Amino acid sequence: MKKKVTVIVVILIVIILIGAGVMWRMRRTEAEGSSLGDNQKYVYAYVSSIDGNEITYMEVDESVAKAAEENADSDSMEQAGNRQAPADMSGTSTEQDSSDQAGQVPPDMDSTKMPSDAPGGMSDMTGETVTTLIPVGVTVHTASDTETTFSRLAAGDLLKILVETDISGNDVIEEIWMLQ
């Protein structure tokens, strides 16, 4: 009898923890989708180069970012049907395969030039190239919704960046989402 009660209590605790995790994730998603502060904005960008925590990116329209993300999703679905991507011990596929398929800039490409086959072409780029520092500790969300650091970023990545303008008028990166 005592064993059954213990099992039931453990099961209830697990259910409560899972429910709490789901609620936390829902609140986090709602907070992301909620209105931004007066001094905050989202920037969509292709990374031109990254050296340590210094990042150079070219801003793109939100529609371009969404199209690129959908294109990458459909490409990955097609590839999954044709072949299995090799996985390393962490369970991720080789990055070179995914960057080539998504029309991204290879790391050895001149960082001042974006690919001509980028979604929407060069006409959809806003033309603004930004070089800034990523503050240490900024959370980077991967496309598979795991949290990492900016060391995971590479040239050719498509990002959604939460930027906040501080009281001095400087744009400061607060959070980053990898879209591809």
mmCIF file of C-alpha atoms in Angstrom:
data_model
loop_
_atom_site.group_PDB
_atom_site.id
_atom_site.type_symbol
_atom_site.label_atom_id
_atom_site.label_comp_id
_atom_site.label_asym_id
_atom_site.label_seq_id
_atom_site.Cartn_x
_atom_site.Cartn_y
_atom_site.Cartn_z
ATOM 1 C CA MET A 1 0.000 0.000 0.000
ATOM 2 C CA LYS A 2 2.775 2.395 0.936
ATOM 3 C CA LYS A 3 4.526 1.645 -2.352
ATOM 4 C CA LYS A 4 1.382 2.527 -4.375
ATOM 5 C CA VAL A 5 0.992 5.849 -2.571
ATOM 6 C CA THR A 6 4.640 6.707 -3.265
ATOM 7 C CA VAL A 7 4.239 5.887 -6.961
ATOM 8 C CA ILE A 8 1.083 8.014 -7.201
ATOM 9 C CA VAL A 9 2.804 10.946 -5.458
ATOM 10 C CA VAL A 10 5.788 10.723 -7.815
ATOM 11 C CA ILE A 11 3.496 10.622 -10.854
ATOM 12 C CA LEU A 12 1.576 13.669 -9.591
ATOM 13 C CA ILE A 13 4.816 15.586 -9.033
ATOM 14 C CA VAL A 14 5.980 14.780 -12.568
ATOM 15 C CA ILE A 15 2.646 15.916 -14.013
ATOM 16 C CA ILE A 16 2.801 19.169 -12.036
ATOM 17 C CA LEU A 17 6.367 19.843 -13.194
ATOM 18 C CA ILE A 18 5.466 19.184 -16.829
ATOM 19 C CA GLY A 19 2.437 21.471 -16.522
ATOM 20 C CA ALA A 20 4.553 24.216 -14.959
ATOM 21 C CA GLY A 21 7.085 23.910 -17.780
ATOM 22 C CA VAL A 22 4.360 24.186 -20.407
ATOM 23 C CA MET A 23 2.864 27.234 -18.675
ATOM 24 C CA TRP A 24 6.291 28.896 -18.430
ATOM 25 C CA ARG A 25 6.939 28.274 -22.122
ATOM 26 C CA MET A 26 3.520 29.673 -23.060
ATOM 27 C CA ARG A 27 4.156 32.832 -21.026
ATOM 28 C CA ARG A 28 7.583 33.236 -22.623
ATOM 29 C CA THR A 29 6.040 32.910 -26.100
ATOM 30 C CA GLU A 30 3.302 35.403 -25.211
ATOM 31 C CA ALA A 31 5.880 37.840 -23.852
ATOM 32 C CA GLU A 32 7.892 37.580 -27.066
ATOM 33 C CA GLY A 33 4.800 38.295 -29.138
ATOM 34 C CA SER A 34 3.616 41.130 -26.920
ATOM 35 C CA SER A 35 4.158 44.746 -27.783
ATOM 36 C CA LEU A 36 7.674 46.042 -27.488
ATOM 37 C CA GLY A 37 8.720 48.913 -25.301
ATOM 38 C CA ASP A 38 9.059 52.392 -26.783
ATOM 39 C CA ASN A 39 12.813 51.945 -27.011
ATOM 40 C CA GLN A 40 12.809 48.388 -28.405
ATOM 41 C CA LYS A 41 12.578 46.956 -31.904
ATOM 42 C CA TYR A 42 13.156 43.733 -33.793
ATOM 43 C CA VAL A 43 15.791 43.716 -36.512
ATOM 44 C CA TYR A 44 16.037 40.949 -39.118
ATOM 45 C CA ALA A 45 19.544 40.463 -40.435
ATOM 46 C CA TYR A 46 22.008 38.298 -42.349
ATOM 47 C CA VAL A 47 25.331 37.987 -40.531
ATOM 48 C CA SER A 48 28.155 39.219 -42.771
ATOM 49 C CA SER A 49 30.934 38.459 -40.299
ATOM 50 C CA ILE A 50 31.498 37.757 -36.656
ATOM 51 C CA ASP A 51 34.745 38.029 -34.744
ATOM 52 C CA GLY A 52 34.466 37.258 -31.046
ATOM 53 C CA ASN A 53 31.521 39.312 -29.866
ATOM 54 C CA GLU A 54 31.779 41.870 -32.701
ATOM 55 C CA ILE A 55 29.096 41.220 -35.296
ATOM 56 C CA THR A 56 28.534 42.801 -38.701
ATOM 57 C CA TYR A 57 25.155 42.248 -40.301
ATOM 58 C CA MET A 58 22.989 43.550 -43.124
ATOM 59 C CA GLU A 59 19.405 44.362 -42.228
ATOM 60 C CA VAL A 60 16.630 42.750 -44.285
ATOM 61 C CA ASP A 61 12.884 43.224 -44.411
ATOM 62 C CA GLU A 62 10.808 40.996 -42.151
ATOM 63 C CA SER A 63 9.114 39.474 -45.204
ATOM 64 C CA VAL A 64 12.510 38.365 -46.547
ATOM 65 C CA ALA A 65 13.361 36.727 -43.229
ATOM 66 C CA LYS A 66 10.029 34.890 -43.137
ATOM 67 C CA ALA A 67 10.429 33.712 -46.747
ATOM 68 C CA ALA A 68 13.966 32.484 -46.060
ATOM 69 C CA GLU A 69 12.804 30.644 -42.966
ATOM 70 C CA GLU A 70 9.962 28.942 -44.888
ATOM 71 C CA ASN A 71 12.341 28.098 -47.736
ATOM 72 C CA ALA A 72 14.801 26.528 -45.304
ATOM 73 C CA ASP A 73 11.995 24.527 -43.696
ATOM 74 C CA SER A 74 10.828 23.170 -47.065
ATOM 75 C CA ASP A 75 14.438 22.411 -48.113
ATOM 76 C CA SER A 76 15.033 20.480 -44.900
ATOM 77 C CA MET A 77 11.830 18.487 -45.454
ATOM 78 C CA GLU A 78 12.938 17.580 -48.983
ATOM 79 C CA GLN A 79 16.414 16.603 -47.799
ATOM 80 C CA ALA A 80 14.999 14.437 -45.027
ATOM 81 C CA GLY A 81 13.102 12.455 -47.635
ATOM 82 C CA ASN A 82 16.174 12.047 -49.873
ATOM 83 C CA ARG A 83 18.917 11.325 -47.367
ATOM 84 C CA GLN A 84 19.766 11.311 -43.706
ATOM 85 C CA ALA A 85 22.102 14.117 -42.617
ATOM 86 C CA PRO A 86 25.098 12.839 -40.668
ATOM 87 C CA ALA A 87 24.920 13.718 -37.001
ATOM 88 C CA ASP A 88 27.696 14.297 -34.524
ATOM 89 C CA MET A 89 27.549 13.395 -30.842
ATOM 90 C CA SER A 90 25.394 16.446 -30.035
ATOM 91 C CA GLY A 91 22.757 15.346 -32.541
ATOM 92 C CA THR A 92 23.205 18.272 -34.932
ATOM 93 C CA SER A 93 23.706 17.807 -38.650
ATOM 94 C CA THR A 94 26.754 19.191 -40.389
ATOM 95 C CA GLU A 95 26.513 22.965 -40.613
ATOM 96 C CA GLN A 96 28.052 23.206 -44.088
ATOM 97 C CA ASP A 97 25.226 21.149 -45.633
ATOM 98 C CA SER A 98 22.515 23.272 -44.060
ATOM 99 C CA SER A 99 24.155 26.601 -44.918
ATOM 100 C CA ASP A 100 24.655 25.608 -48.570
ATOM 101 C CA GLN A 101 21.050 24.485 -48.908
ATOM 102 C CA ALA A 102 19.574 27.630 -47.363
ATOM 103 C CA GLY A 103 21.365 29.992 -49.760
ATOM 104 C CA GLN A 104 23.511 31.437 -47.009
ATOM 105 C CA VAL A 105 26.924 33.025 -47.168
ATOM 106 C CA PRO A 106 29.711 30.469 -46.769
ATOM 107 C CA PRO A 107 32.149 31.433 -43.979
ATOM 108 C CA ASP A 108 35.003 31.919 -46.491
ATOM 109 C CA MET A 109 32.991 34.322 -48.698
ATOM 110 C CA ASP A 110 33.826 38.042 -48.716
ATOM 111 C CA SER A 111 31.824 39.280 -45.737
ATOM 112 C CA THR A 112 30.900 42.565 -47.433
ATOM 113 C CA LYS A 113 28.875 40.817 -50.138
ATOM 114 C CA MET A 114 25.600 39.043 -49.615
ATOM 115 C CA PRO A 115 24.612 36.162 -51.861
ATOM 116 C CA SER A 116 22.763 37.172 -55.016
ATOM 117 C CA ASP A 117 20.410 34.234 -54.503
ATOM 118 C CA ALA A 118 19.399 35.436 -51.034
ATOM 119 C CA PRO A 119 15.627 35.274 -50.624
ATOM 120 C CA GLY A 120 14.091 38.241 -52.345
ATOM 121 C CA GLY A 121 17.413 39.243 -53.892
ATOM 122 C CA MET A 122 19.489 42.249 -52.951
ATOM 123 C CA SER A 123 16.560 44.605 -53.593
ATOM 124 C CA ASP A 124 14.955 43.459 -50.327
ATOM 125 C CA MET A 125 18.001 44.360 -48.249
ATOM 126 C CA THR A 126 17.519 47.661 -46.446
ATOM 127 C CA GLY A 127 21.088 48.530 -47.346
ATOM 128 C CA GLU A 128 22.086 49.252 -43.767
ATOM 129 C CA THR A 129 25.160 47.362 -42.643
ATOM 130 C CA VAL A 130 25.677 47.443 -38.886
ATOM 131 C CA THR A 131 28.759 46.555 -36.874
ATOM 132 C CA THR A 132 28.190 46.280 -33.144
ATOM 133 C CA LEU A 133 29.166 44.311 -30.067
ATOM 134 C CA ILE A 134 27.027 41.545 -28.620
ATOM 135 C CA PRO A 135 27.022 41.969 -24.841
ATOM 136 C CA VAL A 136 28.359 38.952 -22.969
ATOM 137 C CA GLY A 137 25.478 36.907 -21.589
ATOM 138 C CA VAL A 138 22.978 37.714 -24.349
ATOM 139 C CA THR A 139 20.727 34.721 -24.911
ATOM 140 C CA VAL A 140 20.778 33.234 -28.400
ATOM 141 C CA HIS A 141 17.839 30.987 -29.319
ATOM 142 C CA THR A 142 18.599 28.379 -31.978
ATOM 143 C CA ALA A 143 16.166 27.359 -34.706
ATOM 144 C CA SER A 144 15.450 24.217 -32.668
ATOM 145 C CA ASP A 145 14.478 26.467 -29.712
ATOM 146 C CA THR A 146 17.423 25.729 -27.452
ATOM 147 C CA GLU A 147 19.359 28.479 -25.723
ATOM 148 C CA THR A 148 23.030 29.026 -26.450
ATOM 149 C CA THR A 149 25.608 31.818 -26.607
ATOM 150 C CA PHE A 150 26.764 34.068 -29.438
ATOM 151 C CA SER A 151 29.717 31.742 -30.057
ATOM 152 C CA ARG A 152 27.290 29.603 -32.094
ATOM 153 C CA LEU A 153 26.686 32.406 -34.613
ATOM 154 C CA ALA A 154 28.436 32.362 -37.993
ATOM 155 C CA ALA A 155 28.537 34.335 -41.231
ATOM 156 C CA GLY A 156 25.418 33.627 -43.289
ATOM 157 C CA ASP A 157 23.081 33.109 -40.332
ATOM 158 C CA LEU A 158 19.661 34.731 -40.572
ATOM 159 C CA LEU A 159 18.746 36.350 -37.259
ATOM 160 C CA LYS A 160 15.927 38.104 -35.485
ATOM 161 C CA ILE A 161 17.528 40.534 -33.038
ATOM 162 C CA LEU A 162 15.824 42.380 -30.183
ATOM 163 C CA VAL A 163 17.515 45.782 -30.019
ATOM 164 C CA GLU A 164 16.971 48.329 -27.263
ATOM 165 C CA THR A 165 18.031 51.956 -27.515
ATOM 166 C CA ASP A 166 19.688 53.048 -24.269
ATOM 167 C CA ILE A 167 19.497 56.544 -22.745
ATOM 168 C CA SER A 168 22.605 57.580 -24.698
ATOM 169 C CA GLY A 169 20.916 56.688 -27.991
ATOM 170 C CA ASN A 170 23.028 53.579 -28.591
ATOM 171 C CA ASP A 171 21.395 50.412 -29.912
ATOM 172 C CA VAL A 172 22.123 47.470 -27.595
ATOM 173 C CA ILE A 173 21.396 43.837 -28.504
ATOM 174 C CA GLU A 174 19.165 42.258 -25.850
ATOM 175 C CA GLU A 175 18.292 38.863 -27.363
ATOM 176 C CA ILE A 176 18.880 36.921 -30.595
ATOM 177 C CA TRP A 177 16.874 34.258 -32.417
ATOM 178 C CA MET A 178 18.509 32.138 -35.147
ATOM 179 C CA LEU A 179 15.910 31.712 -37.887
ATOM 180 C CA GLN A 180 17.863 29.220 -40.002
#
